[in-house]
Amino acid sequence: MPAPREHVVVVGAGLGGVRTAENLRSRGYLGRITLVGAEPHPPYDRPPLSKQILTGAWEPDRAVLRDKPGLDEIGVSARLGAAAVALHGTTVELEDGARITGDAVVLATGVAARRLPGQPDGVATLRGLDDALALRDALAEARSLLVVGAGFIGAEAAHAARLRGLEVIVLEAGRVPCERALGPLVGELAARLFREAGADLRCGAGIARFTDARTVELADGTTVSADVALAGVGAAPALTWLDGSGLDTAGGVACDAGGRASGADDVWALGDMAAWWDPVRRRRHRAEHWTSAVDQAAAVACAITGAEPPPPAVPYVWSDQFGLKIQVAGRTDLADEVVPLHGDGLDGGPVRGTVVGYFAGGELVAVAAFGAARYLPRYRSLVAAGAGPAAVSAVAGELRSAATR
Ligand SMILES: Cc1cc2nc3c(=O)[nH]c(=O)nc-3n(C[C@H](O)[C@H](O)[C@H](O)COP(=O)(O)OP(=O)(O)OC[C@H]3O[C@@H](n4cnc5c(N)ncnc54)[C@H](O)[C@@H]3O)c2cc1C
């Protein structure tokens, strides 16, 4: 039997890092836990940044995951405001020169906002609390917002700006918004949400360059400007600090299906930065989803404490856009067929209440729901079971008749 671990060093004091510490304690781990975080703020949750914080509904303290007393309560020693700059075996080196050695290291340093080539510094990005507060303040003074990228964060920012009465222009290089998460057909529903909310959404917009921090030149030579510009063009793990660690960091830290970093016995990685082996896709996959970081933190804590791992969960992501919750459960990227299950959104009817099933080889692999949260749990279990069209349509019929009773 391996010797019990006495010190776990968790690098990254965001969602995955905090959840790892909480799970270690709830599974009976009694050793030391050190939590290292680059930002000076107490660990906070990111989804509210582009929602309640940007709209002004919340002040930042409501997004805090655990403040100092909360960390003390679970016996976590936090080193905040000190980025890790190197990893040697299980020794983490910090920017202030400190070296912390654990007998297990958990990496959870998330991702950094992608920038377009030549992007001026004055163009906003939205990844951390400081970004959200700066953008909130800029929107309060502005009459217009230019968003480059109609993914989830671009859409949520566009919604917050419309709520504040700003004119909003959104440039999207792809065919539809949120195409990676929803696919081209269902992404049309997201496009309608932008337009119905009064945002000027321009898909297929080839962006040549920013000419300044508020102006974009398009491939056809025309320019678009606004008082504030936001680049919402995705994110990527910032892993240069792991150069020299011996870990495989191409496309995220490469891990097995339980989060153990490839080739390293005592190092795990999770959350947005980690590419875990996905037995369903039969390749490594990196997800930037809240629920994925939470599930992976539980699995890693089990591995470190020697507990039975939790069963694999169906992937899940949500986004709040234009007054409606979009939820996706499963792997839409596997689908070869898309079938409406509830609502008439795909036929031009209201987007709200529309639920769509994604099938691959006759099995349900994902479901997307637009303002139809009550239906999702049933379909999530059908996705987990890989249900066929007959079982799915029977459940759809049952739910429809329950809704009319
Ligand atoms: C604005 C916004 C809105 C979102 N909304 C949703 C949503 O609606 N639904 C959804 O499913 N997901 C959403 N997400 C994604 C979700 O928040 C992430 O998937 C989740 O936070 C991932 O957790 P993590 O621990 O991997 O990374 P994070 O929570 O990002 O934590 C990483 C931490 O590591 C720190 N760090 C980075 N480098 C170092 C270093 N070298 N040394 C030490 N510390 C370091 C960072 O400062 C950060 O605190 C949103 C993300 C953002 C940015």
Short mmCIF file of C-alpha atoms and ligand atoms in Angstrom, two decimals:
data_model
loop_
_atom_site.label_atom_id
_atom_site.label_comp_id
_atom_site.label_asym_id
_atom_site.label_seq_id
_atom_site.Cartn_x
_atom_site.Cartn_y
_atom_site.Cartn_z
CA MET A 1 0.00 0.00 0.00
CA PRO A 2 1.42 3.47 -0.90
CA ALA A 3 2.36 5.72 2.04
CA PRO A 4 -0.36 8.29 2.80
CA ARG A 5 0.38 11.69 1.34
CA GLU A 6 1.20 14.38 3.89
CA HIS A 7 1.22 17.55 1.81
CA VAL A 8 -0.83 18.36 -1.27
CA VAL A 9 0.15 21.50 -3.18
CA VAL A 10 -2.65 22.88 -5.34
CA VAL A 11 -1.56 25.41 -7.96
CA GLY A 12 -4.37 27.71 -9.11
CA ALA A 13 -6.78 29.22 -6.59
CA GLY A 14 -9.86 29.24 -8.79
CA LEU A 15 -12.83 26.90 -8.96
CA GLY A 16 -10.93 23.66 -9.56
CA GLY A 17 -8.26 24.42 -6.96
CA VAL A 18 -10.74 25.28 -4.22
CA ARG A 19 -12.99 22.34 -5.02
CA THR A 20 -9.97 20.01 -4.87
CA ALA A 21 -9.13 21.23 -1.36
CA GLU A 22 -12.77 20.88 -0.26
CA ASN A 23 -13.01 17.37 -1.69
CA LEU A 24 -9.77 16.28 -0.04
CA ARG A 25 -11.17 17.31 3.34
CA SER A 26 -14.61 15.84 2.76
CA ARG A 27 -12.91 12.54 1.90
CA GLY A 28 -11.03 12.54 5.18
CA TYR A 29 -7.62 13.82 4.10
CA LEU A 30 -5.88 15.17 7.23
CA GLY A 31 -2.52 16.29 5.81
CA ARG A 32 -1.39 19.78 4.79
CA ILE A 33 -2.93 21.56 1.83
CA THR A 34 -1.21 24.58 0.29
CA LEU A 35 -3.16 26.57 -2.28
CA VAL A 36 -1.11 28.79 -4.59
CA GLY A 37 -2.84 31.54 -6.58
CA ALA A 38 -1.49 34.16 -8.97
CA GLU A 39 -4.20 36.73 -8.17
CA PRO A 40 -4.32 38.66 -4.89
CA HIS A 41 -8.11 38.26 -4.60
CA PRO A 42 -9.71 35.56 -2.47
CA PRO A 43 -10.68 32.65 -4.75
CA TYR A 44 -13.76 33.58 -6.76
CA ASP A 45 -16.18 32.05 -9.22
CA ARG A 46 -16.06 33.15 -12.87
CA PRO A 47 -19.58 32.64 -14.31
CA PRO A 48 -20.97 35.70 -12.46
CA LEU A 49 -18.27 37.91 -14.01
CA SER A 50 -20.00 38.07 -17.41
CA LYS A 51 -23.47 37.97 -15.85
CA GLN A 52 -24.34 39.54 -12.47
CA ILE A 53 -21.10 41.52 -12.10
CA LEU A 54 -21.19 42.95 -15.61
CA THR A 55 -24.82 43.96 -15.29
CA GLY A 56 -24.10 45.51 -11.90
CA ALA A 57 -26.52 43.19 -10.07
CA TRP A 58 -23.74 41.84 -7.83
CA GLU A 59 -20.73 43.32 -6.15
CA PRO A 60 -17.57 41.13 -6.36
CA ASP A 61 -17.85 39.74 -2.82
CA ARG A 62 -20.86 37.64 -3.88
CA ALA A 63 -18.66 35.72 -6.33
CA VAL A 64 -16.11 34.72 -3.67
CA LEU A 65 -15.77 30.94 -3.34
CA ARG A 66 -13.90 31.00 -0.01
CA ASP A 67 -12.49 33.96 1.86
CA LYS A 68 -9.62 33.70 4.37
CA PRO A 69 -11.82 32.39 7.23
CA GLY A 70 -13.40 29.94 4.80
CA LEU A 71 -9.99 28.62 3.78
CA ASP A 72 -8.88 28.49 7.43
CA GLU A 73 -12.00 26.51 8.27
CA ILE A 74 -10.88 23.65 5.99
CA GLY A 75 -7.24 23.98 6.99
CA VAL A 76 -5.90 25.38 3.73
CA SER A 77 -2.79 27.50 3.78
CA ALA A 78 -3.13 29.97 0.91
CA ARG A 79 -0.29 31.71 -0.94
CA LEU A 80 -2.24 34.29 -2.95
CA GLY A 81 -0.72 36.91 -5.24
CA ALA A 82 2.23 34.64 -6.06
CA ALA A 83 2.24 32.95 -9.46
CA ALA A 84 3.94 29.60 -9.88
CA VAL A 85 6.78 29.95 -12.37
CA ALA A 86 8.20 26.43 -12.52
CA LEU A 87 7.53 22.83 -11.53
CA HIS A 88 10.37 20.43 -10.76
CA GLY A 89 9.01 17.00 -9.86
CA THR A 90 6.67 17.85 -6.98
CA THR A 91 8.35 21.13 -6.10
CA VAL A 92 6.56 24.29 -7.16
CA GLU A 93 8.62 27.43 -7.58
CA LEU A 94 6.87 30.78 -7.05
CA GLU A 95 7.67 34.14 -8.63
CA ASP A 96 8.91 35.47 -5.29
CA GLY A 97 11.54 32.69 -5.24
CA ALA A 98 9.77 30.49 -2.68
CA ARG A 99 9.81 26.73 -3.32
CA ILE A 100 7.03 24.52 -2.00
CA THR A 101 7.39 20.75 -2.08
CA GLY A 102 4.43 18.44 -1.72
CA ASP A 103 4.10 14.73 -2.09
CA ALA A 104 1.27 15.39 -4.54
CA VAL A 105 0.78 18.41 -6.80
CA VAL A 106 -2.52 19.40 -8.40
CA LEU A 107 -2.40 21.83 -11.31
CA ALA A 108 -5.50 23.98 -11.85
CA THR A 109 -4.28 27.23 -13.38
CA GLY A 110 -7.10 27.65 -15.90
CA VAL A 111 -6.76 29.55 -19.14
CA ALA A 112 -5.92 33.04 -20.37
CA ALA A 113 -8.01 35.08 -22.81
CA ARG A 114 -6.88 34.72 -26.42
CA ARG A 115 -5.83 37.90 -28.16
CA LEU A 116 -6.07 38.66 -31.86
CA PRO A 117 -2.79 39.38 -33.64
CA GLY A 118 -1.79 43.00 -33.06
CA GLN A 119 -4.64 43.56 -30.58
CA PRO A 120 -4.10 46.91 -28.81
CA ASP A 121 -3.96 46.87 -25.00
CA GLY A 122 -7.06 49.05 -24.72
CA VAL A 123 -9.29 46.32 -26.17
CA ALA A 124 -11.12 44.65 -23.28
CA THR A 125 -10.97 40.91 -22.57
CA LEU A 126 -13.07 39.11 -19.96
CA ARG A 127 -11.43 36.37 -17.96
CA GLY A 128 -10.80 37.60 -14.44
CA LEU A 129 -12.42 39.80 -11.82
CA ASP A 130 -10.28 42.83 -12.68
CA ASP A 131 -11.33 42.51 -16.34
CA ALA A 132 -15.01 42.34 -15.36
CA LEU A 133 -14.83 45.41 -13.12
CA ALA A 134 -12.94 47.41 -15.76
CA LEU A 135 -15.49 46.45 -18.42
CA ARG A 136 -18.43 47.18 -16.11
CA ASP A 137 -17.04 50.67 -15.47
CA ALA A 138 -16.36 51.26 -19.16
CA LEU A 139 -19.92 50.20 -20.11
CA ALA A 140 -21.34 52.59 -17.54
CA GLU A 141 -19.73 55.49 -19.43
CA ALA A 142 -20.29 54.22 -22.99
CA ARG A 143 -23.05 54.48 -25.58
CA SER A 144 -21.88 51.58 -27.73
CA LEU A 145 -20.04 48.26 -27.47
CA LEU A 146 -18.25 46.35 -30.21
CA VAL A 147 -17.85 42.64 -29.43
CA VAL A 148 -15.50 40.52 -31.51
CA GLY A 149 -16.58 36.89 -31.14
CA ALA A 150 -20.11 35.62 -30.51
CA GLY A 151 -19.26 32.77 -28.15
CA PHE A 152 -20.80 32.42 -24.69
CA ILE A 153 -18.80 35.26 -23.15
CA GLY A 154 -19.35 37.61 -26.11
CA ALA A 155 -23.08 36.87 -25.95
CA GLU A 156 -23.31 37.46 -22.20
CA ALA A 157 -21.39 40.74 -22.51
CA ALA A 158 -23.65 41.81 -25.40
CA HIS A 159 -26.67 41.05 -23.22
CA ALA A 160 -25.28 43.07 -20.29
CA ALA A 161 -24.62 46.01 -22.63
CA ARG A 162 -28.13 45.85 -24.13
CA LEU A 163 -29.59 45.84 -20.61
CA ARG A 164 -27.69 49.08 -20.02
CA GLY A 165 -29.21 50.49 -23.24
CA LEU A 166 -26.01 50.48 -25.29
CA GLU A 167 -25.92 50.01 -29.03
CA VAL A 168 -24.18 46.66 -29.57
CA ILE A 169 -22.39 45.40 -32.67
CA VAL A 170 -21.13 41.81 -32.65
CA LEU A 171 -18.66 40.52 -35.26
CA GLU A 172 -18.43 36.77 -35.59
CA ALA A 173 -16.10 35.05 -38.05
CA GLY A 174 -18.12 31.80 -38.02
CA ARG A 175 -21.52 31.06 -39.51
CA VAL A 176 -23.47 31.38 -36.25
CA PRO A 177 -22.83 32.28 -32.60
CA CYS A 178 -21.65 29.58 -30.19
CA GLU A 179 -21.06 27.21 -33.11
CA ARG A 180 -18.53 25.06 -31.24
CA ALA A 181 -21.00 24.33 -28.42
CA LEU A 182 -24.26 24.18 -30.39
CA GLY A 183 -23.36 23.27 -33.97
CA PRO A 184 -24.37 25.26 -37.08
CA LEU A 185 -28.10 24.46 -37.10
CA VAL A 186 -28.85 25.10 -33.44
CA GLY A 187 -26.47 28.07 -33.39
CA GLU A 188 -29.12 29.83 -35.53
CA LEU A 189 -31.31 29.92 -32.43
CA ALA A 190 -28.54 31.73 -30.56
CA ALA A 191 -28.28 34.17 -33.50
CA ARG A 192 -31.97 34.96 -33.16
CA LEU A 193 -31.51 35.76 -29.48
CA PHE A 194 -28.91 38.42 -30.35
CA ARG A 195 -31.10 39.95 -33.02
CA GLU A 196 -34.33 39.84 -31.01
CA ALA A 197 -32.48 41.70 -28.23
CA GLY A 198 -31.55 44.45 -30.71
CA ALA A 199 -27.84 43.59 -31.10
CA ASP A 200 -26.39 44.05 -34.59
CA LEU A 201 -24.92 40.57 -35.16
CA ARG A 202 -22.75 40.15 -38.25
CA CYS A 203 -21.68 36.55 -38.89
CA GLY A 204 -19.04 35.54 -41.42
CA ALA A 205 -17.24 38.80 -40.60
CA GLY A 206 -13.58 38.46 -41.52
CA ILE A 207 -11.59 40.68 -39.20
CA ALA A 208 -8.42 42.08 -40.75
CA ARG A 209 -7.11 44.01 -37.72
CA PHE A 210 -7.82 46.49 -34.96
CA THR A 211 -6.80 49.93 -36.23
CA ASP A 212 -7.04 51.25 -32.66
CA ALA A 213 -8.56 50.11 -29.36
CA ARG A 214 -12.10 50.93 -30.52
CA THR A 215 -12.04 50.21 -34.25
CA VAL A 216 -11.88 47.03 -36.29
CA GLU A 217 -11.09 46.87 -39.99
CA LEU A 218 -12.88 44.06 -41.80
CA ALA A 219 -11.43 41.96 -44.61
CA ASP A 220 -13.47 43.98 -47.14
CA GLY A 221 -11.77 47.19 -45.99
CA THR A 222 -14.75 48.65 -44.09
CA THR A 223 -14.31 49.69 -40.48
CA VAL A 224 -16.56 49.29 -37.43
CA SER A 225 -16.09 51.29 -34.22
CA ALA A 226 -17.73 51.71 -30.85
CA ASP A 227 -16.96 53.47 -27.57
CA VAL A 228 -15.72 50.19 -26.07
CA ALA A 229 -14.37 47.08 -27.82
CA LEU A 230 -14.29 43.60 -26.29
CA ALA A 231 -12.42 40.64 -27.77
CA GLY A 232 -14.31 37.46 -26.85
CA VAL A 233 -12.34 35.11 -29.07
CA GLY A 234 -11.78 32.22 -26.70
CA ALA A 235 -9.07 31.27 -24.28
CA ALA A 236 -6.04 29.01 -24.11
CA PRO A 237 -4.06 27.50 -21.25
CA ALA A 238 -1.02 29.62 -20.33
CA LEU A 239 1.44 26.79 -19.76
CA THR A 240 4.84 28.30 -20.45
CA TRP A 241 5.51 28.14 -16.70
CA LEU A 242 5.51 24.34 -17.09
CA ASP A 243 8.29 24.39 -19.70
CA GLY A 244 11.05 22.18 -18.35
CA SER A 245 8.68 20.21 -16.08
CA GLY A 246 8.73 17.23 -18.44
CA LEU A 247 4.92 17.31 -18.73
CA ASP A 248 3.20 17.09 -22.10
CA THR A 249 1.50 20.47 -22.41
CA ALA A 250 0.53 20.53 -26.09
CA GLY A 251 -3.21 21.28 -26.13
CA GLY A 252 -3.44 21.39 -22.32
CA VAL A 253 -1.69 19.24 -19.70
CA ALA A 254 -2.08 15.69 -21.01
CA CYS A 255 -3.73 13.43 -18.40
CA ASP A 256 -5.18 9.95 -18.17
CA ALA A 257 -8.94 9.47 -17.64
CA GLY A 258 -8.52 10.15 -13.90
CA GLY A 259 -6.51 13.37 -14.21
CA ARG A 260 -3.02 12.01 -13.51
CA ALA A 261 -0.55 13.89 -15.70
CA SER A 262 1.04 11.62 -18.30
CA GLY A 263 4.37 10.31 -17.15
CA ALA A 264 4.20 11.86 -13.66
CA ASP A 265 3.12 9.69 -10.71
CA ASP A 266 2.33 12.45 -8.23
CA VAL A 267 1.04 15.27 -10.44
CA TRP A 268 -2.58 15.76 -11.42
CA ALA A 269 -4.16 18.45 -13.58
CA LEU A 270 -7.78 19.50 -13.89
CA GLY A 271 -10.21 22.11 -15.11
CA ASP A 272 -9.74 24.39 -18.10
CA MET A 273 -5.99 23.72 -18.41
CA ALA A 274 -6.14 19.93 -18.49
CA ALA A 275 -6.71 17.57 -21.42
CA TRP A 276 -8.06 14.35 -19.87
CA TRP A 277 -8.37 11.13 -21.83
CA ASP A 278 -12.03 10.90 -22.89
CA PRO A 279 -12.96 7.23 -23.35
CA VAL A 280 -16.07 8.20 -25.34
CA ARG A 281 -14.27 10.37 -27.88
CA ARG A 282 -11.18 8.08 -27.67
CA ARG A 283 -8.86 11.04 -27.50
CA ARG A 284 -7.81 13.69 -25.03
CA HIS A 285 -10.28 16.49 -24.53
CA ARG A 286 -10.02 19.82 -22.76
CA ALA A 287 -13.29 21.36 -21.55
CA GLU A 288 -13.69 24.94 -20.34
CA HIS A 289 -16.83 24.29 -18.34
CA TRP A 290 -17.64 24.96 -14.70
CA THR A 291 -19.17 21.53 -14.07
CA SER A 292 -16.22 19.77 -15.64
CA ALA A 293 -13.78 21.48 -13.23
CA VAL A 294 -16.03 20.55 -10.30
CA ASP A 295 -16.35 16.89 -11.39
CA GLN A 296 -12.65 16.58 -12.08
CA ALA A 297 -11.72 18.07 -8.69
CA ALA A 298 -13.80 15.36 -7.00
CA ALA A 299 -12.14 12.65 -9.10
CA VAL A 300 -8.62 13.92 -8.36
CA ALA A 301 -9.31 14.15 -4.63
CA CYS A 302 -10.47 10.51 -4.74
CA ALA A 303 -7.29 9.48 -6.56
CA ILE A 304 -5.08 11.25 -4.02
CA THR A 305 -6.89 9.79 -1.03
CA GLY A 306 -7.22 6.33 -2.57
CA ALA A 307 -11.03 6.50 -2.62
CA GLU A 308 -13.20 4.96 -5.33
CA PRO A 309 -13.55 7.51 -8.18
CA PRO A 310 -17.01 8.96 -8.82
CA PRO A 311 -18.79 7.58 -11.92
CA PRO A 312 -18.16 9.59 -15.09
CA ALA A 313 -20.69 12.39 -15.50
CA VAL A 314 -22.37 13.64 -18.68
CA PRO A 315 -20.62 16.91 -19.65
CA TYR A 316 -22.73 19.99 -18.97
CA VAL A 317 -22.44 23.70 -19.71
CA TRP A 318 -24.84 26.61 -19.41
CA SER A 319 -24.91 30.23 -20.47
CA ASP A 320 -27.34 33.02 -19.58
CA GLN A 321 -28.10 35.05 -22.68
CA PHE A 322 -30.71 37.70 -23.33
CA GLY A 323 -32.91 36.66 -20.43
CA LEU A 324 -32.81 32.95 -21.19
CA LYS A 325 -30.70 30.03 -19.97
CA ILE A 326 -29.04 27.91 -22.65
CA GLN A 327 -28.04 24.46 -21.36
CA VAL A 328 -26.09 21.79 -23.17
CA ALA A 329 -25.62 18.28 -21.78
CA GLY A 330 -23.43 15.79 -23.60
CA ARG A 331 -21.06 15.97 -26.57
CA THR A 332 -22.65 17.89 -29.45
CA ASP A 333 -19.45 17.53 -31.52
CA LEU A 334 -20.14 13.81 -32.01
CA ALA A 335 -23.58 14.31 -33.58
CA ASP A 336 -24.55 13.35 -37.12
CA GLU A 337 -28.22 14.30 -36.71
CA VAL A 338 -30.16 17.00 -34.88
CA VAL A 339 -33.81 16.44 -33.95
CA PRO A 340 -36.27 18.91 -32.36
CA LEU A 341 -37.78 17.51 -29.14
CA HIS A 342 -39.79 20.46 -27.77
CA GLY A 343 -40.79 23.86 -29.11
CA ASP A 344 -40.75 25.31 -32.62
CA GLY A 345 -37.50 27.27 -32.52
CA LEU A 346 -35.95 25.34 -35.39
CA ASP A 347 -39.03 26.10 -37.53
CA GLY A 348 -38.92 29.83 -36.84
CA GLY A 349 -41.13 29.77 -33.70
CA PRO A 350 -40.08 31.11 -30.30
CA VAL A 351 -36.59 30.15 -29.20
CA ARG A 352 -37.71 29.91 -25.58
CA GLY A 353 -38.90 26.41 -24.76
CA THR A 354 -36.98 24.76 -27.61
CA VAL A 355 -35.14 21.53 -26.81
CA VAL A 356 -33.01 19.78 -29.42
CA GLY A 357 -31.56 16.25 -29.36
CA TYR A 358 -28.21 15.44 -30.98
CA PHE A 359 -27.82 11.84 -32.20
CA ALA A 360 -24.77 9.92 -33.39
CA GLY A 361 -25.30 6.53 -35.03
CA GLY A 362 -28.85 6.48 -33.61
CA GLU A 363 -27.83 7.19 -29.99
CA LEU A 364 -28.59 10.37 -28.09
CA VAL A 365 -25.21 12.03 -27.44
CA ALA A 366 -26.31 15.52 -26.37
CA VAL A 367 -29.27 17.79 -25.70
CA ALA A 368 -29.51 21.59 -25.93
CA ALA A 369 -32.30 23.42 -24.11
CA PHE A 370 -33.25 27.08 -24.50
CA GLY A 371 -35.20 28.35 -21.51
CA ALA A 372 -36.41 24.80 -20.80
CA ALA A 373 -34.47 23.87 -17.67
CA ARG A 374 -37.22 21.63 -16.34
CA TYR A 375 -36.68 19.13 -19.15
CA LEU A 376 -32.94 18.82 -18.91
CA PRO A 377 -32.48 16.27 -16.08
CA ARG A 378 -34.59 13.64 -17.88
CA TYR A 379 -32.64 14.04 -21.10
CA ARG A 380 -29.32 14.10 -19.30
CA SER A 381 -29.98 10.60 -18.03
CA LEU A 382 -30.98 9.50 -21.56
CA VAL A 383 -27.67 10.89 -22.86
CA ALA A 384 -25.86 8.92 -20.14
CA ALA A 385 -27.68 5.78 -21.28
CA GLY A 386 -27.06 6.44 -25.02
CA ALA A 387 -30.82 6.13 -25.61
CA GLY A 388 -32.18 5.50 -29.11
CA PRO A 389 -34.76 7.63 -30.97
CA ALA A 390 -37.76 5.60 -29.77
CA ALA A 391 -36.91 5.97 -26.08
CA VAL A 392 -36.14 9.67 -26.56
CA SER A 393 -39.37 10.35 -28.40
CA ALA A 394 -41.34 8.45 -25.73
CA VAL A 395 -39.87 10.71 -23.04
CA ALA A 396 -40.53 13.80 -25.17
CA GLY A 397 -44.19 12.74 -25.53
CA GLU A 398 -44.50 12.08 -21.80
CA LEU A 399 -42.99 15.49 -20.93
CA ARG A 400 -45.22 17.25 -23.47
CA SER A 401 -48.36 15.70 -22.06
CA ALA A 402 -47.25 16.45 -18.49
CA ALA A 403 -46.76 20.10 -19.52
CA THR A 404 -50.33 20.36 -20.86
CA ARG A 405 -51.94 18.78 -17.78
C1 LIG B 1 -16.42 35.33 -17.63
C2 LIG B 1 -16.62 33.84 -17.55
C3 LIG B 1 -17.90 33.30 -17.52
C4 LIG B 1 -18.10 31.92 -17.47
N1 LIG B 1 -19.38 31.43 -17.45
C5 LIG B 1 -19.56 30.09 -17.47
C6 LIG B 1 -20.88 29.55 -17.52
O1 LIG B 1 -21.86 30.27 -17.56
N2 LIG B 1 -21.01 28.20 -17.53
C7 LIG B 1 -19.93 27.35 -17.50
O2 LIG B 1 -20.10 26.12 -17.53
N3 LIG B 1 -18.68 27.84 -17.44
C8 LIG B 1 -18.48 29.18 -17.44
N4 LIG B 1 -17.19 29.68 -17.38
C9 LIG B 1 -16.06 28.74 -17.32
C10 LIG B 1 -15.74 28.34 -15.88
O3 LIG B 1 -15.71 29.45 -15.04
C11 LIG B 1 -14.39 27.63 -15.90
O4 LIG B 1 -14.55 26.46 -16.65
C12 LIG B 1 -13.88 27.31 -14.50
O5 LIG B 1 -13.64 28.47 -13.76
C13 LIG B 1 -12.60 26.48 -14.62
O6 LIG B 1 -12.00 26.31 -13.37
P1 LIG B 1 -10.41 26.21 -13.26
O7 LIG B 1 -10.12 25.97 -11.85
O8 LIG B 1 -9.88 25.31 -14.30
O9 LIG B 1 -9.90 27.66 -13.69
P2 LIG B 1 -10.15 29.09 -12.98
O10 LIG B 1 -11.42 29.09 -12.22
O11 LIG B 1 -9.97 30.04 -14.10
O12 LIG B 1 -8.95 29.18 -11.95
C14 LIG B 1 -7.60 29.20 -12.35
C15 LIG B 1 -6.83 30.02 -11.33
O13 LIG B 1 -5.43 29.80 -11.52
C16 LIG B 1 -4.75 31.02 -11.33
N5 LIG B 1 -3.46 30.93 -12.01
C17 LIG B 1 -3.20 31.05 -13.33
N6 LIG B 1 -1.88 30.90 -13.56
C18 LIG B 1 -1.29 30.66 -12.37
C19 LIG B 1 0.04 30.41 -11.96
N7 LIG B 1 1.06 30.33 -12.82
N8 LIG B 1 0.27 30.22 -10.64
C20 LIG B 1 -0.74 30.27 -9.74
N9 LIG B 1 -2.02 30.51 -10.07
C21 LIG B 1 -2.30 30.69 -11.37
C22 LIG B 1 -5.70 32.04 -11.92
O14 LIG B 1 -5.42 33.33 -11.43
C23 LIG B 1 -7.05 31.51 -11.46
O15 LIG B 1 -7.44 32.04 -10.25
C24 LIG B 1 -16.98 31.06 -17.44
C25 LIG B 1 -15.68 31.60 -17.47
C26 LIG B 1 -15.50 32.97 -17.54
C27 LIG B 1 -14.10 33.55 -17.60
#
